Coordinates of C-alpha atoms in Angstrom, one line a residue:
X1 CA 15.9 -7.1 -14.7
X2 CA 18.1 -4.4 -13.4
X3 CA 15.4 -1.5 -13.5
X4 CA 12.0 -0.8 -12.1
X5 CA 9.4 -0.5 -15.1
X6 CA 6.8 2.1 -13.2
X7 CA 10.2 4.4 -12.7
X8 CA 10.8 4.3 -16.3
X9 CA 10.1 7.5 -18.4
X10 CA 8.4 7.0 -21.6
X11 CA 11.8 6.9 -23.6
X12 CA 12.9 5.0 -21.4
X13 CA 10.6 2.2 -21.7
X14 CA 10.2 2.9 -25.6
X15 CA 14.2 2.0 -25.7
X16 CA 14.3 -1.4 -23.6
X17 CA 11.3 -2.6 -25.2
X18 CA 12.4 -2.2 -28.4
X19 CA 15.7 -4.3 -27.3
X20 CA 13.6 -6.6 -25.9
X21 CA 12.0 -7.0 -29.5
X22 CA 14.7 -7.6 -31.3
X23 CA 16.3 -9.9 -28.2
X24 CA 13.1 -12.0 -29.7
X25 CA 13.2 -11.4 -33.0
X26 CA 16.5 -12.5 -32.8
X27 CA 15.1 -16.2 -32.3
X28 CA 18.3 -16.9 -30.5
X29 CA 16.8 -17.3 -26.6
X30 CA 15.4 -20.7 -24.9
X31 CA 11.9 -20.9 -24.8
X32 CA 11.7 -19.7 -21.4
X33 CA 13.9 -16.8 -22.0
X34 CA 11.6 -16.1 -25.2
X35 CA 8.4 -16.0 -22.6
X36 CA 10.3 -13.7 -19.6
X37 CA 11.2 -11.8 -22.5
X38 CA 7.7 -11.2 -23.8
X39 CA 6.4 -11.0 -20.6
X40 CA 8.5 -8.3 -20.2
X41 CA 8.1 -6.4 -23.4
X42 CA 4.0 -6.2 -22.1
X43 CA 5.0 -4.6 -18.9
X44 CA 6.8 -2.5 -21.1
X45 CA 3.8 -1.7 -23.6
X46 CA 1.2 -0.9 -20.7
X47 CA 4.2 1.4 -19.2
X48 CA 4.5 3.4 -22.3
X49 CA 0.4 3.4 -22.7
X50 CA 0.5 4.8 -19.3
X51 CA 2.1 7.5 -19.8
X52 CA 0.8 8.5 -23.6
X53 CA -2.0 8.0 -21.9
X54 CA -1.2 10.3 -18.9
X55 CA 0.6 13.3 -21.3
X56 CA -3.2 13.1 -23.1
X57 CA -5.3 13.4 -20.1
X58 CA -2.3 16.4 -19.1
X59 CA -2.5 18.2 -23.0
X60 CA -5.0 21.0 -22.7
X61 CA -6.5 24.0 -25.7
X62 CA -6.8 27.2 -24.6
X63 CA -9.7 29.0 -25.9
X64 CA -10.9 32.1 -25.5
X65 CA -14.1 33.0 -24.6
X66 CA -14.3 36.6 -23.3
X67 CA -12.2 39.4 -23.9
X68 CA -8.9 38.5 -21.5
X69 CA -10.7 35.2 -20.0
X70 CA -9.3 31.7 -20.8
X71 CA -10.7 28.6 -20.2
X72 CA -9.2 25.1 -20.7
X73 CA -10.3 21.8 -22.6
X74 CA -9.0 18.7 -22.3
X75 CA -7.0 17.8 -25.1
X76 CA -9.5 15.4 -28.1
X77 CA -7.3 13.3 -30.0
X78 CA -10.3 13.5 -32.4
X79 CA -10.5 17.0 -33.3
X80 CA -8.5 18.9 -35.6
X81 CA -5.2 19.9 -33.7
X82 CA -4.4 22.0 -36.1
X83 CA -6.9 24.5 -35.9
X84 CA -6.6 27.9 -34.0
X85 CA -9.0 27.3 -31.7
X86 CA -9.6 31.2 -31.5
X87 CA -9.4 34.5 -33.9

């Protein structure tokens, strides 16, 4: 492994764990390539959960209150997005 997994940017990580997927898929590795290779494609997965879940914690609504005064939310994946959070 030529590259350091908690330097990776989310694209990054997205692109070299889906080559490690189809590196498997493939069905052409040894068995202990098979299991670096999943091993791998984990560190990969909780990389890219990482940072979803850091861009989350980072999204914010702005919604106004008063007049010219904002405040800010943290982002809930489980409201409606969509919706203007203001008039």
């Amino acid at each position: 492994m030529d590259f350091d997994i908690n330097e990776m940017t989310y694209e990054q990580a997205v692109l070299e764990l889906e080559k490690t997927v189809k590196a498997l898929e493939a069905g052409t590795v040894s068995l202990d390539d098979s299991v670096k290779l999943y091993q791998l494609g984990v560190n990969l997965s909780n990389r890219c959960a990482e940072l979803l879940a850091d861009a989350e914690n980072k999204v914010s609504i702005l919604t106004e209150t008063t007049g010219e005064s904002r405040t800010e939310r943290p982002f809930s994946p489980g409201s409606d997005a969509l919706e203007v959070p203001f008039e």
